[in-house]
Short mmCIF file of C-alpha atoms in Angstrom, two decimals:
data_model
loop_
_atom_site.label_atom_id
_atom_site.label_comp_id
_atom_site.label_asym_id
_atom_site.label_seq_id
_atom_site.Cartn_x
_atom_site.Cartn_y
_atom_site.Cartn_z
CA UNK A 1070 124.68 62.94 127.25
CA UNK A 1071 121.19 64.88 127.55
CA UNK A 1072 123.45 67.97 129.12
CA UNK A 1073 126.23 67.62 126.58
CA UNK A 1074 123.44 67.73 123.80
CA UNK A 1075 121.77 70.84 125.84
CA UNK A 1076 124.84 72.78 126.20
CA UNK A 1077 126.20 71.98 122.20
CA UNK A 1078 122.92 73.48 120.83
CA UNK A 1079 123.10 76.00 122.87
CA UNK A 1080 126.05 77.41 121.20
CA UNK A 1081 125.67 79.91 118.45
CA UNK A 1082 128.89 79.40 117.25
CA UNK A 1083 128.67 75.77 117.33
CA UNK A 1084 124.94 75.95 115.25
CA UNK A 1085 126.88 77.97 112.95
CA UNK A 1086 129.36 75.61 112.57
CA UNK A 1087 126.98 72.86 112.20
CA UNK A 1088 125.21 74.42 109.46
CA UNK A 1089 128.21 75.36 107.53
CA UNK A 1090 129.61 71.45 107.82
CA UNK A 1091 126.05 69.75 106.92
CA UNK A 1092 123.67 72.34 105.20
CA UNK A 1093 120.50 71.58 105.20
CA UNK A 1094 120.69 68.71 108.30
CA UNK A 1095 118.91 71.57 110.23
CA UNK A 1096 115.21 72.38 109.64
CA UNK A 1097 114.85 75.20 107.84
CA UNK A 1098 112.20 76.35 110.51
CA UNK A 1099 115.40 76.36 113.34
CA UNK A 1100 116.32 79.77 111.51
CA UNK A 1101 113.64 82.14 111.54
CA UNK A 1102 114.98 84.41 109.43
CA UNK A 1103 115.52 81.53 106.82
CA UNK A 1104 112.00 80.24 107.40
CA UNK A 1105 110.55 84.13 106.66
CA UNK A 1106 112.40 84.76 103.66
CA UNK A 1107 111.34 80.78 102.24
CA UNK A 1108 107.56 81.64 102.63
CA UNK A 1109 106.86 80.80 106.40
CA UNK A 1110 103.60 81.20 108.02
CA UNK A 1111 103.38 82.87 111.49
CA UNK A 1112 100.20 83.07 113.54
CA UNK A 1113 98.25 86.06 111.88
CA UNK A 1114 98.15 87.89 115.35
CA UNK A 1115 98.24 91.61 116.65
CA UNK A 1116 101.08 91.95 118.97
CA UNK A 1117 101.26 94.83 121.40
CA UNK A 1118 105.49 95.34 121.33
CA UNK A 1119 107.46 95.32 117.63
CA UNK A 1120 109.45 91.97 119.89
CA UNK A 1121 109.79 90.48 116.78
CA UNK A 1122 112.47 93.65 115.78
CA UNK A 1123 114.67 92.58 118.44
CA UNK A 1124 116.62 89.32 118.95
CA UNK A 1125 116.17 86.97 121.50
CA UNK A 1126 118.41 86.16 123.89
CA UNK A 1127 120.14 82.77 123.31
CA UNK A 1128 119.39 79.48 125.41
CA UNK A 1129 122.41 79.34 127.45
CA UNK A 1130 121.73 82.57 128.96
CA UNK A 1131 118.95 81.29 130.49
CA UNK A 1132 117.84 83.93 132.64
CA UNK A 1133 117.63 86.53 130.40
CA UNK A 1134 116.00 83.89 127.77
CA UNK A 1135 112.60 82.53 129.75
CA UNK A 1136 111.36 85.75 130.99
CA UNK A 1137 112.14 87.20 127.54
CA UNK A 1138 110.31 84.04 125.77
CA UNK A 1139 107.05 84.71 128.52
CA UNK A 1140 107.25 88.32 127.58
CA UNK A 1141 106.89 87.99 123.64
CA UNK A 1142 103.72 85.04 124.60
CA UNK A 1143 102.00 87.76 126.69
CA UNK A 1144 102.89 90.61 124.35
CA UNK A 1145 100.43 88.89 121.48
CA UNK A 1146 96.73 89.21 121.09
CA UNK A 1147 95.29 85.94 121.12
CA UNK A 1148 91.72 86.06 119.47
CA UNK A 1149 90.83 82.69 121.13
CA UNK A 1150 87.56 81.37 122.08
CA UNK A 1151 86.42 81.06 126.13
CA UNK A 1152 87.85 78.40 127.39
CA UNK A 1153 86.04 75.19 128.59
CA UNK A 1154 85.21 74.00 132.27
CA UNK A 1155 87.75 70.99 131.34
CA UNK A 1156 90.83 69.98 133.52
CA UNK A 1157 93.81 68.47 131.97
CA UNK A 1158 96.67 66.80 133.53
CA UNK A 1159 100.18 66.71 131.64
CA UNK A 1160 102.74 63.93 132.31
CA UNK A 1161 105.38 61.88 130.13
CA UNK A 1162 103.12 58.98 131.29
CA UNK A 1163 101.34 56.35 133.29
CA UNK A 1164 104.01 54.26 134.44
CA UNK A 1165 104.35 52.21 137.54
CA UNK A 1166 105.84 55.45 139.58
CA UNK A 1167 103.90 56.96 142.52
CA UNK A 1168 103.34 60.03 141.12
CA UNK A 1169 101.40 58.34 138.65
CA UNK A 1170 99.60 56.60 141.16
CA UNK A 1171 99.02 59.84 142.65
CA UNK A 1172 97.40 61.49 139.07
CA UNK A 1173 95.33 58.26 139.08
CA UNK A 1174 93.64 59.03 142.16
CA UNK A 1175 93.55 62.73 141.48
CA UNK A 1176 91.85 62.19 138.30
CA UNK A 1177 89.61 59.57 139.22
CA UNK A 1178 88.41 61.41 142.65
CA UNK A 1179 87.83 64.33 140.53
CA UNK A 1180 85.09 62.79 138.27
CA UNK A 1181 83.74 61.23 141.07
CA UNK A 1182 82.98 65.02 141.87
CA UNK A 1183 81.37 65.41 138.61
CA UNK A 1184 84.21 67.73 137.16
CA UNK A 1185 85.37 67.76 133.46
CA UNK A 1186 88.92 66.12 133.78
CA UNK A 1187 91.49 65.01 131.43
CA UNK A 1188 95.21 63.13 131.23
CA UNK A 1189 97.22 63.94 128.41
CA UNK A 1190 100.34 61.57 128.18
CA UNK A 1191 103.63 62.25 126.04
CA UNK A 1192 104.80 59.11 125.48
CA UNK A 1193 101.52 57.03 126.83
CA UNK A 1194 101.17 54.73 123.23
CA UNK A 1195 104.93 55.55 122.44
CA UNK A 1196 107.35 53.77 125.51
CA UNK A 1197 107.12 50.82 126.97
CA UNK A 1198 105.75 50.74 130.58
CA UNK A 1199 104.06 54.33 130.43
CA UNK A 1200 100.30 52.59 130.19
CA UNK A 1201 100.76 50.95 133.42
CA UNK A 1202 97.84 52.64 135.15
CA UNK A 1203 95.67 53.39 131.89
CA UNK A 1204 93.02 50.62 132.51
CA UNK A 1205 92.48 51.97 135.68
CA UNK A 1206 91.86 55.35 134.30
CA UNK A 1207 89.55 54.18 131.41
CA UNK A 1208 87.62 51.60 133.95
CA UNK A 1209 86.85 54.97 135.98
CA UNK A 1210 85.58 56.62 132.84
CA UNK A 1211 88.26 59.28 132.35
CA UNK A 1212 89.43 60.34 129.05
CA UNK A 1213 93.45 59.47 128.46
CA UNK A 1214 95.24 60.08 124.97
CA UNK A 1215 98.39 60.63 123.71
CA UNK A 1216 99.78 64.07 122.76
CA UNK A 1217 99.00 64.19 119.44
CA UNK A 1218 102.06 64.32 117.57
CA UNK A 1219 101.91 65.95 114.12
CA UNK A 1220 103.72 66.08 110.60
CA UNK A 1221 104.51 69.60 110.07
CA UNK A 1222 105.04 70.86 106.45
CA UNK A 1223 108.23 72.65 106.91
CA UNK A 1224 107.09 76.18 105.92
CA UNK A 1225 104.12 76.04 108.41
CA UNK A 1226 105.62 74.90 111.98
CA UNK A 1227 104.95 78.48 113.40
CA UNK A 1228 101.62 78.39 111.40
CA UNK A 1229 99.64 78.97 115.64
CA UNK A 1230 102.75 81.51 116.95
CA UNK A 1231 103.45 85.04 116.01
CA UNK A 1232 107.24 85.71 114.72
CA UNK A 1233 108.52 86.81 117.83
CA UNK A 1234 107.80 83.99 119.80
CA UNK A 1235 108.95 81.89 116.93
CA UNK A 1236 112.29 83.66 117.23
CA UNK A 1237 112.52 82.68 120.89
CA UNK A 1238 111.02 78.78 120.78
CA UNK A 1239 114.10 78.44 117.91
CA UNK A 1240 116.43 78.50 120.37
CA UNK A 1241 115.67 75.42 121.95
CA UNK A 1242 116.39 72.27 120.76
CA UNK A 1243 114.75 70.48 118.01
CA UNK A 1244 112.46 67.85 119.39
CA UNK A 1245 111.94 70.51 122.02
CA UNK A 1246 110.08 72.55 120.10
CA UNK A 1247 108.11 70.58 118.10
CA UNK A 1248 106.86 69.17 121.63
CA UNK A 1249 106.04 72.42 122.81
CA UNK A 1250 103.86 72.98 119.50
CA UNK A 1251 102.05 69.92 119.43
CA UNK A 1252 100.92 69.98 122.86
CA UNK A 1253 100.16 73.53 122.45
CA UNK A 1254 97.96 72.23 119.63
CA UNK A 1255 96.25 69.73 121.43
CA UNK A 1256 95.09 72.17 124.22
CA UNK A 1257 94.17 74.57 121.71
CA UNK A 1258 91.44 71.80 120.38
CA UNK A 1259 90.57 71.40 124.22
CA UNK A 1260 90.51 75.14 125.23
CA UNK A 1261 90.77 74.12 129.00
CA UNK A 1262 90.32 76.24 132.02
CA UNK A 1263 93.32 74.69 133.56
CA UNK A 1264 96.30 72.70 132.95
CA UNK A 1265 98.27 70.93 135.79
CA UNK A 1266 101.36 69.62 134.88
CA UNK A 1267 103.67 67.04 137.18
CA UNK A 1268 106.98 66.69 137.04
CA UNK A 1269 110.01 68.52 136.23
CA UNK A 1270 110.58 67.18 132.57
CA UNK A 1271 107.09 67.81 131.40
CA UNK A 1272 106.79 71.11 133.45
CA UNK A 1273 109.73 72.82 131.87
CA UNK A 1274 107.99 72.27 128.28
CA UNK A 1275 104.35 72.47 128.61
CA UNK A 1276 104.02 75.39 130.90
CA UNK A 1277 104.77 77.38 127.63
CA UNK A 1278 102.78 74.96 125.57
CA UNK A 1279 99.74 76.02 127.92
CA UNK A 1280 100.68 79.71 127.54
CA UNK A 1281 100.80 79.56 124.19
CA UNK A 1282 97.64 77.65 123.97
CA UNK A 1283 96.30 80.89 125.71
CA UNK A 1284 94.83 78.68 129.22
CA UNK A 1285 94.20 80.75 131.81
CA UNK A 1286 95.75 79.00 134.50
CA UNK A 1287 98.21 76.45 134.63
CA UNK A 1288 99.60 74.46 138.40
CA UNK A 1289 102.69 72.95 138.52
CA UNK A 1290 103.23 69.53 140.60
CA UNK A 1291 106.71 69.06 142.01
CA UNK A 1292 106.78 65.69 143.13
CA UNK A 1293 110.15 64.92 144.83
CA UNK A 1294 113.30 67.56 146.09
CA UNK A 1295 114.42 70.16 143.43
CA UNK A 1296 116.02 68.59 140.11
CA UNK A 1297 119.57 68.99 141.35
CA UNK A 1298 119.08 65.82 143.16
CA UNK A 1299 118.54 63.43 139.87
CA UNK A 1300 120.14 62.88 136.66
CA UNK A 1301 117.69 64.27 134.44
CA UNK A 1302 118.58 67.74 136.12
CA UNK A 1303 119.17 70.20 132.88
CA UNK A 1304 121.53 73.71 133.08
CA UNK A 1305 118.55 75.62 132.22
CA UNK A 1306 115.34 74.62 134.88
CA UNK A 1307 116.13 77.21 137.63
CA UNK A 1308 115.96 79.85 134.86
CA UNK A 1309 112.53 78.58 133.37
CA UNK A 1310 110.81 77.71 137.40
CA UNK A 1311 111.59 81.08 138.27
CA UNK A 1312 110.24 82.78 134.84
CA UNK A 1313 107.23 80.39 135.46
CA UNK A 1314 106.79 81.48 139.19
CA UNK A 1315 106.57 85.47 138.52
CA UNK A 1316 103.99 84.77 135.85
CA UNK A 1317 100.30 85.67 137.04
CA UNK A 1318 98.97 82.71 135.18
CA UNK A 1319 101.45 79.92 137.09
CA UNK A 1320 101.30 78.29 140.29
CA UNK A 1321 103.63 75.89 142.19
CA UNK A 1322 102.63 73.02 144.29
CA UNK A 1323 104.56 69.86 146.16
CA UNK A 1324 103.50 66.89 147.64
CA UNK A 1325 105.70 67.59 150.92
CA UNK A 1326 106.97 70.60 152.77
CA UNK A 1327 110.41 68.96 152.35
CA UNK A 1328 110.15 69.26 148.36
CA UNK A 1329 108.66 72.24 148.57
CA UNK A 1330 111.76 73.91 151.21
CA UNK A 1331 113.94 72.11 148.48
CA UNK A 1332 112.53 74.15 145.48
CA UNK A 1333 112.07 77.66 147.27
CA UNK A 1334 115.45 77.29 148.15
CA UNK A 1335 116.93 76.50 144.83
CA UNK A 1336 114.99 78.92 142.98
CA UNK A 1337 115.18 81.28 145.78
CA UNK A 1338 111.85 81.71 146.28
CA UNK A 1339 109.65 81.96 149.59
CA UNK A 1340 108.55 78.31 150.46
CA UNK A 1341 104.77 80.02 151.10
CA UNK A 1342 104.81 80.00 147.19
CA UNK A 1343 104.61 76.84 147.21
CA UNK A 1344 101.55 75.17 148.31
CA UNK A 1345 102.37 72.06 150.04
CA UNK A 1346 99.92 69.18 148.46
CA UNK A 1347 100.68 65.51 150.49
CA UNK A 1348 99.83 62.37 148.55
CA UNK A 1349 96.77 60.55 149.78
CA UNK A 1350 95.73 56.63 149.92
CA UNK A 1351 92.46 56.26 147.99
CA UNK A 1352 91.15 53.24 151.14
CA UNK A 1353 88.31 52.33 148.69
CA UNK A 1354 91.25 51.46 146.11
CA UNK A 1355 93.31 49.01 148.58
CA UNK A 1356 91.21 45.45 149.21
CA UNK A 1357 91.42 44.08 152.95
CA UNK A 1358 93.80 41.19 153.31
CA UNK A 1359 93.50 38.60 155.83
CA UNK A 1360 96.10 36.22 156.99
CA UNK A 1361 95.62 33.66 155.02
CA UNK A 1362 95.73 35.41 151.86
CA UNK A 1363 99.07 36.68 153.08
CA UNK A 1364 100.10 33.28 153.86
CA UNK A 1365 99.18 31.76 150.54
CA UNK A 1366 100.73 34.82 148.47
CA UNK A 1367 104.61 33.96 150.52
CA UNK A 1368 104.11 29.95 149.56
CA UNK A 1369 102.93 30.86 145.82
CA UNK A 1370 106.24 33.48 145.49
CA UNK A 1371 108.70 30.88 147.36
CA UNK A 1372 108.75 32.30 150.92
CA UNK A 1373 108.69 30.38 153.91
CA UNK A 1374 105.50 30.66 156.00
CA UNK A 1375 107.96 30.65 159.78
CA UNK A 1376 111.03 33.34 159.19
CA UNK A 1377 110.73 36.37 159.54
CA UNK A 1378 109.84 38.83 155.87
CA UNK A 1379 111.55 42.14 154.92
CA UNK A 1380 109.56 43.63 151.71
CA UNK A 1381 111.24 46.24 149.73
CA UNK A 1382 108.82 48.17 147.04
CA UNK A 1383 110.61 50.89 144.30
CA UNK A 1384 112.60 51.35 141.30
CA UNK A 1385 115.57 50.15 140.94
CA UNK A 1386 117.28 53.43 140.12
CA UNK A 1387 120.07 55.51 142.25
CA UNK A 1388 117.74 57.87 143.75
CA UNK A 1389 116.37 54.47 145.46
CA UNK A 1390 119.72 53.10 146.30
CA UNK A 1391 118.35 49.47 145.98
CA UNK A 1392 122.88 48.70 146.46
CA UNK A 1393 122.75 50.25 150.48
CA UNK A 1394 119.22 48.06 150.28
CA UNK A 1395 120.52 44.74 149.49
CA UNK A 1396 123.73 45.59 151.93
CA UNK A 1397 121.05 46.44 154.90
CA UNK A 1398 119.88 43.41 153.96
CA UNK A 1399 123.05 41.21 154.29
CA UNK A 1400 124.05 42.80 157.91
CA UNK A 1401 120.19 42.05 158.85
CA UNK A 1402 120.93 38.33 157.72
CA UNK A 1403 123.95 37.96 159.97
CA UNK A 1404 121.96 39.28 162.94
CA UNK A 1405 119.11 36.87 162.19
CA UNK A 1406 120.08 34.17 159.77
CA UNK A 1407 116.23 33.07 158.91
CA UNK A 1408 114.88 36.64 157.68
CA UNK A 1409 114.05 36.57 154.03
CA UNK A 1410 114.00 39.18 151.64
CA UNK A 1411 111.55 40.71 149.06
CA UNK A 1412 112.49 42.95 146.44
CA UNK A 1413 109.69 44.63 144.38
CA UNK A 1414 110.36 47.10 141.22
CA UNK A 1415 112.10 47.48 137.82
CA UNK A 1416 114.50 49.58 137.32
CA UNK A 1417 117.80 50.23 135.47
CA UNK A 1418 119.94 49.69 138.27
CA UNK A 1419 118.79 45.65 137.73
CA UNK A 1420 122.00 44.07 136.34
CA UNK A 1421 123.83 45.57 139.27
CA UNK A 1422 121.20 44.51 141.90
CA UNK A 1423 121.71 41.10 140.17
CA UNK A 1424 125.39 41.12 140.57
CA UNK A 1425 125.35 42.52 144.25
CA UNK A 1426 123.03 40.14 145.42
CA UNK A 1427 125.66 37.43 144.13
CA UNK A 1428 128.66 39.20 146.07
CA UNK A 1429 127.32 39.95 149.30
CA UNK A 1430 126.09 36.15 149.22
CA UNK A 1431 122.17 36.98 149.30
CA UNK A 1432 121.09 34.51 146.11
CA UNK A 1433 119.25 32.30 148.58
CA UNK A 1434 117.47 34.36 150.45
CA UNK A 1435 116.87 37.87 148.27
CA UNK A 1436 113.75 37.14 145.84
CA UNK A 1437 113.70 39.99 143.07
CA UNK A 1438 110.06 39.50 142.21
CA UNK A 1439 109.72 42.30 139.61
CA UNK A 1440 107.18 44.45 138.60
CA UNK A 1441 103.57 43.70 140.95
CA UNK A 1442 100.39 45.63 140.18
CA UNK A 1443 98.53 44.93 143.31
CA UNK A 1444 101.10 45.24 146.02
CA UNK A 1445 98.29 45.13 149.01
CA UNK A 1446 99.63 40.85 149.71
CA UNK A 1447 103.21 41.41 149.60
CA UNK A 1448 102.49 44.34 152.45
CA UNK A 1449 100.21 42.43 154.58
CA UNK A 1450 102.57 39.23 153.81
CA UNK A 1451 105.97 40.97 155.19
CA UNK A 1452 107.13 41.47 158.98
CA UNK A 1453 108.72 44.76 157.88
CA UNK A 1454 109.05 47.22 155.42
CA UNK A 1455 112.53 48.76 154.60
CA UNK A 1456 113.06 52.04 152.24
CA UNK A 1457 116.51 53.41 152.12
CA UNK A 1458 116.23 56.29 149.28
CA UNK A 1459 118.56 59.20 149.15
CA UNK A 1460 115.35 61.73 148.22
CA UNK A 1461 111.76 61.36 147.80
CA UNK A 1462 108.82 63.22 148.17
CA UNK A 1463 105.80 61.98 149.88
CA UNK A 1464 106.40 57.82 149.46
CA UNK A 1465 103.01 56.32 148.59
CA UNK A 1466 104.66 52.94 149.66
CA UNK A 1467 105.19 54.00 153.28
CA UNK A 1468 101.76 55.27 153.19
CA UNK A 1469 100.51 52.23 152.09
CA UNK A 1470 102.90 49.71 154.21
CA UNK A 1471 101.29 51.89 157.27
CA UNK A 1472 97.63 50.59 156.38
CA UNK A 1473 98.28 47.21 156.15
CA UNK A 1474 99.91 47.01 159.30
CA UNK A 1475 103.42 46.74 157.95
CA UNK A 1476 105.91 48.20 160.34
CA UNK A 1477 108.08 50.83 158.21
CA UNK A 1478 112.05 51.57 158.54
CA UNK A 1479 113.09 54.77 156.50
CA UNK A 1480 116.02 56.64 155.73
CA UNK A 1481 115.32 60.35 156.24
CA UNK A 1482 115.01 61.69 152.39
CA UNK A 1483 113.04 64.21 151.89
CA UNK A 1484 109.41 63.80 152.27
CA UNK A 1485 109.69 60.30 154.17
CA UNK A 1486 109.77 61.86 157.83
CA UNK A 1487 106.26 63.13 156.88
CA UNK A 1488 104.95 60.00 155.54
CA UNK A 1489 105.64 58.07 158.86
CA UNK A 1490 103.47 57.75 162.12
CA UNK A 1491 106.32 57.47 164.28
CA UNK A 1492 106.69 54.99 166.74
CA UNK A 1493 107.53 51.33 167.45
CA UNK A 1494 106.02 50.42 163.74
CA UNK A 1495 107.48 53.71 161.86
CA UNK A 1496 110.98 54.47 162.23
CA UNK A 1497 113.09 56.78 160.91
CA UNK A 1498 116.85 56.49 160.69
CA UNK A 1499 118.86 59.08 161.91
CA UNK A 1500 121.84 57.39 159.39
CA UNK A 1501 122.75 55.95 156.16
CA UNK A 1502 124.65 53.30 157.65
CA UNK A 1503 123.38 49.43 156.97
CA UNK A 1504 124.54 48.79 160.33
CA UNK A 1505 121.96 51.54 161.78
CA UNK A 1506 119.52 50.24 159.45
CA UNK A 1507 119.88 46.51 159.79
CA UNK A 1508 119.34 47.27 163.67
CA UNK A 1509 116.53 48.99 163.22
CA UNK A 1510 114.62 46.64 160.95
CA UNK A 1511 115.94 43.86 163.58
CA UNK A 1512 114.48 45.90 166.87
CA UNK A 1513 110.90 46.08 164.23
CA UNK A 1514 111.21 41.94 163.44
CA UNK A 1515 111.86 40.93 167.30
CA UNK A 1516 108.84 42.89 168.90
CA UNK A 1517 105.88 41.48 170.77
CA UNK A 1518 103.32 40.71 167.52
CA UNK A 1519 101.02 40.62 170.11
CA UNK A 1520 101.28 43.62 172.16
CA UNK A 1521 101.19 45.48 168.66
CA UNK A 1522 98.80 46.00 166.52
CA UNK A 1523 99.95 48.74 164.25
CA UNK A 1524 97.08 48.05 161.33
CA UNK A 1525 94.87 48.80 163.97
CA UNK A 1526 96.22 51.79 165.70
CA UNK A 1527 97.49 53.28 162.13
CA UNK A 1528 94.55 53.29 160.22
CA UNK A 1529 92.63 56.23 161.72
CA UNK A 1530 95.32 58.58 161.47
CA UNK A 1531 96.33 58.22 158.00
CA UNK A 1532 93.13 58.34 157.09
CA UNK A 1533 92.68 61.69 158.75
CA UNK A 1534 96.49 62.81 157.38
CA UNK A 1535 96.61 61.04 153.69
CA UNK A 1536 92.83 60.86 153.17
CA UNK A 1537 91.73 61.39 149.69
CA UNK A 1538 88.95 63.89 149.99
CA UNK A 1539 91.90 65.72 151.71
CA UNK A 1540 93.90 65.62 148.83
CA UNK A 1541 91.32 66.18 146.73
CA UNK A 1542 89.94 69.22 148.95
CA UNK A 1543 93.01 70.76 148.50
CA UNK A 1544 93.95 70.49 144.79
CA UNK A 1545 90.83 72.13 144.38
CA UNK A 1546 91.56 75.45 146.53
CA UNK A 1547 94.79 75.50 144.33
CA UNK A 1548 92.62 75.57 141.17
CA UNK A 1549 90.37 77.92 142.21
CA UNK A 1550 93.20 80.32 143.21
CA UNK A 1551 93.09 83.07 140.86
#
């Protein structure tokens, strides 16, 4: 529906048409020239090129439309003050996700550094489950608020940009743009010396919300393969990534060298311009566990304390593929009848998670336990962990499985072969196929406890590969990249 919507704005023909059927059902501001001869206010601002005497070329030609747009920002004289020594990070939210996990630790380590860092939210106050993480971030002192959203008097929503960017922002669609202007105002009252935004859906508005808002430098976070991958994929983000990537005041990071190969490729790009950035595991963050916590935590949820426990941690969304999960899981049970079965996340795949567990017979021994803040016991609690994703990034879970000693089977997607110490406690599957996979998690169940301790033997090296300060270490380099 979102790409329907896209492509039917896009339209000229069709906006006329709209307009000549309903009238006034668009803003009056959606037609510059409208807006002009009503009274309009544009940004009193110098610009260098007479842009504003030529039109703008329409959304659906998308490559000839961002670099155009990026053009008539830079082509303005902004008489803005220096900006502040403040860092803010842009994302729809604070959900339950690991990238959000991953902008908590950023943000957190980076005031632990003494630097001036802030998280901006789109929909933090507005949608359910996008304040997940916020007491976290407040506990640690952090400033988090919602992107202010304002009510513009008609005649005045270009009131902060000069005509000729107003003729380009008009092409977009509505709620688009009135995005793009509010968060544009918001880092106008901050004046930072950097924004970084995560994510595709957030990147593709606010880099221009950040140019507009005249920061000097603004990093992009591409947490997962390139957009084509997931439904929220839109016509025009290869157009906009590339216009963002030639502009000096843009750079683009990933959390894995697989995400990263994924987006130079797709945007045709060199994958050196895109700095690889891997996820980290904040140690302080994640409590030890001992046995008997573990033990009490499988009684209190309704797991039996002698066969064997396969934990499964993500949303339940296709990307995931919790279905190929729960049928791993049934070819696992009729190799070893006792194993039992953990499933952690929300997600809105759940009413056909529900109904599969039903089919393939699983209601007795698959336990959907929901959304879990603190998934440290369930780790230390299971005998394995099993992710079977189609793409990913860098998977915090596998990351964190690792340090509790929680042997890992992955499907390869993406980022995961990264994320794994390989060995007898971190496989990675070579197939798809439940068979494949219930073997493998079966081979991981069966060893020698005793002549294994991969807690032990896993601990140094991810905190030498996943580290924090890492992490931390090398955001900073990117900021400081000029």
């Amino acid at each position: 529906m979102r790409r329907l919507h896209a492509l039917v704005i896009s339209l000229p023909l069709l906006r006329r048409l709209w307009r000549a059927l309903f009238g006034s059902a668009e803003p009056v501001w959606m037609d510059v020239s409208r807006y002009a001869k009503e009274g309009g206010v544009f940004a009193p601002v110098q610009v260098k090129a007479q842009l504003d005497q030529q039109a703008a070329p329409p959304l659906h030609q998308a490559e000839q439309y961002y670099p155009d747009l990026l053009a008539r920002i830079d082509a303005s004289v902004w008489s803005e003050p220096a900006p502040s020594d403040a860092v803010c990070i842009i994302n729809n939210g604070l959900s339950s996700g690991g990238a959000e996990r991953q902008i908590v630790y950023t943000l957190t380590g980076l005031a632990a550094r003494g630097r001036d860092v802030r998280f901006i939210g789109e929909y933090l106050d507005l949608a359910p489950g996008q304040s997940f993480y916020l007491p976290q971030l407040r506990s640690a002192g952090v400033p988090a608020a919602q992107m202010e959203r304002h009510t513009r008097p008609p005649l005045e929503t270009y009131r902060h940009v000069p005509r000729a960017v107003a003729e380009a922002l008009s092409q977009m669609p509505t709620q688009d743009v009135l995005d793009i202007l509010d968060m544009a105002d918001h880092l106008r009252s901050i004046r930072p010396a950097l924004v970084h935004i995560w994510q595709d859906q957030s990147a593709t508005k606010h880099t221009i919300s950040a140019l507009l808002a005249g920061v000097p430098r603004t990093i992009l976070s591409f947490r997962n393969l390139n957009p084509t991958h997931f439904e929220f994929h839109l016509p025009h983000m290869r157009a906009a990534y590339r216009a963002f990537a030639a502009h000096p005041a843009v750079r683009l990071s990933n959390n894995s060298q697989a995400g990263a190969n994924s987006y130079a490729s797709w945007l045709g790009l060199p994958a050196t311009q895109i700095t690889v950035i891997r996820n980290a595991v904040d140690m302080d963050a994640w409590p030890e566990r001992s046995r008997t916590e573990a033990e009490s935590w499988r009684a209190n949820n309704g797991f039996s304390a002698v066969g064997p426990l396969v934990i499964g941690i993500f949303r339940l969304s296709p990307e995931k593929r919790p279905l190929l999960w729960l049928e791993t899981a049934a070819e696992i049970r009729a190799r070893k009848p006792a194993v039992q079965f953990g499933l952690i996340g929300i997600g809105n795949m759940k009413d056909a998670v529900d109904e599969t567990i039903v089919r393939l017979g699983l209601a007795g021994c698959v336990r959907c336990l929901g959304e879990i803040r603190d998934v440290s016991l369930p780790l230390k609690a299971a005998d394995a962990f099993l992710l079977t994703s189609a793409q990913e990034g860098m998977p915090n879970v596998l990351l964190e499985a690792q340090w509790y000693g929680c042997p890992v089977v992955t499907t390869d997607a993406g980022g995961a072969r990264e994320a794994v110490l390989e060995g007898p406690a971190g496989i990675v599957a070579e197939t798809d196929s439940p068979c494949v996979l219930a073997e493998l998690v079966t081979a991981v169940i069966n060893q020698d406890s005793k002549a294994q301790n991969p807690e032990r033997d896993n601990r140094e090296l991810i905190r030498k590969r996943f580290g924090l300060d890492r992490m931390l270490d090398e955001t900073i380099a990117v900021y400081e990249v000029h």
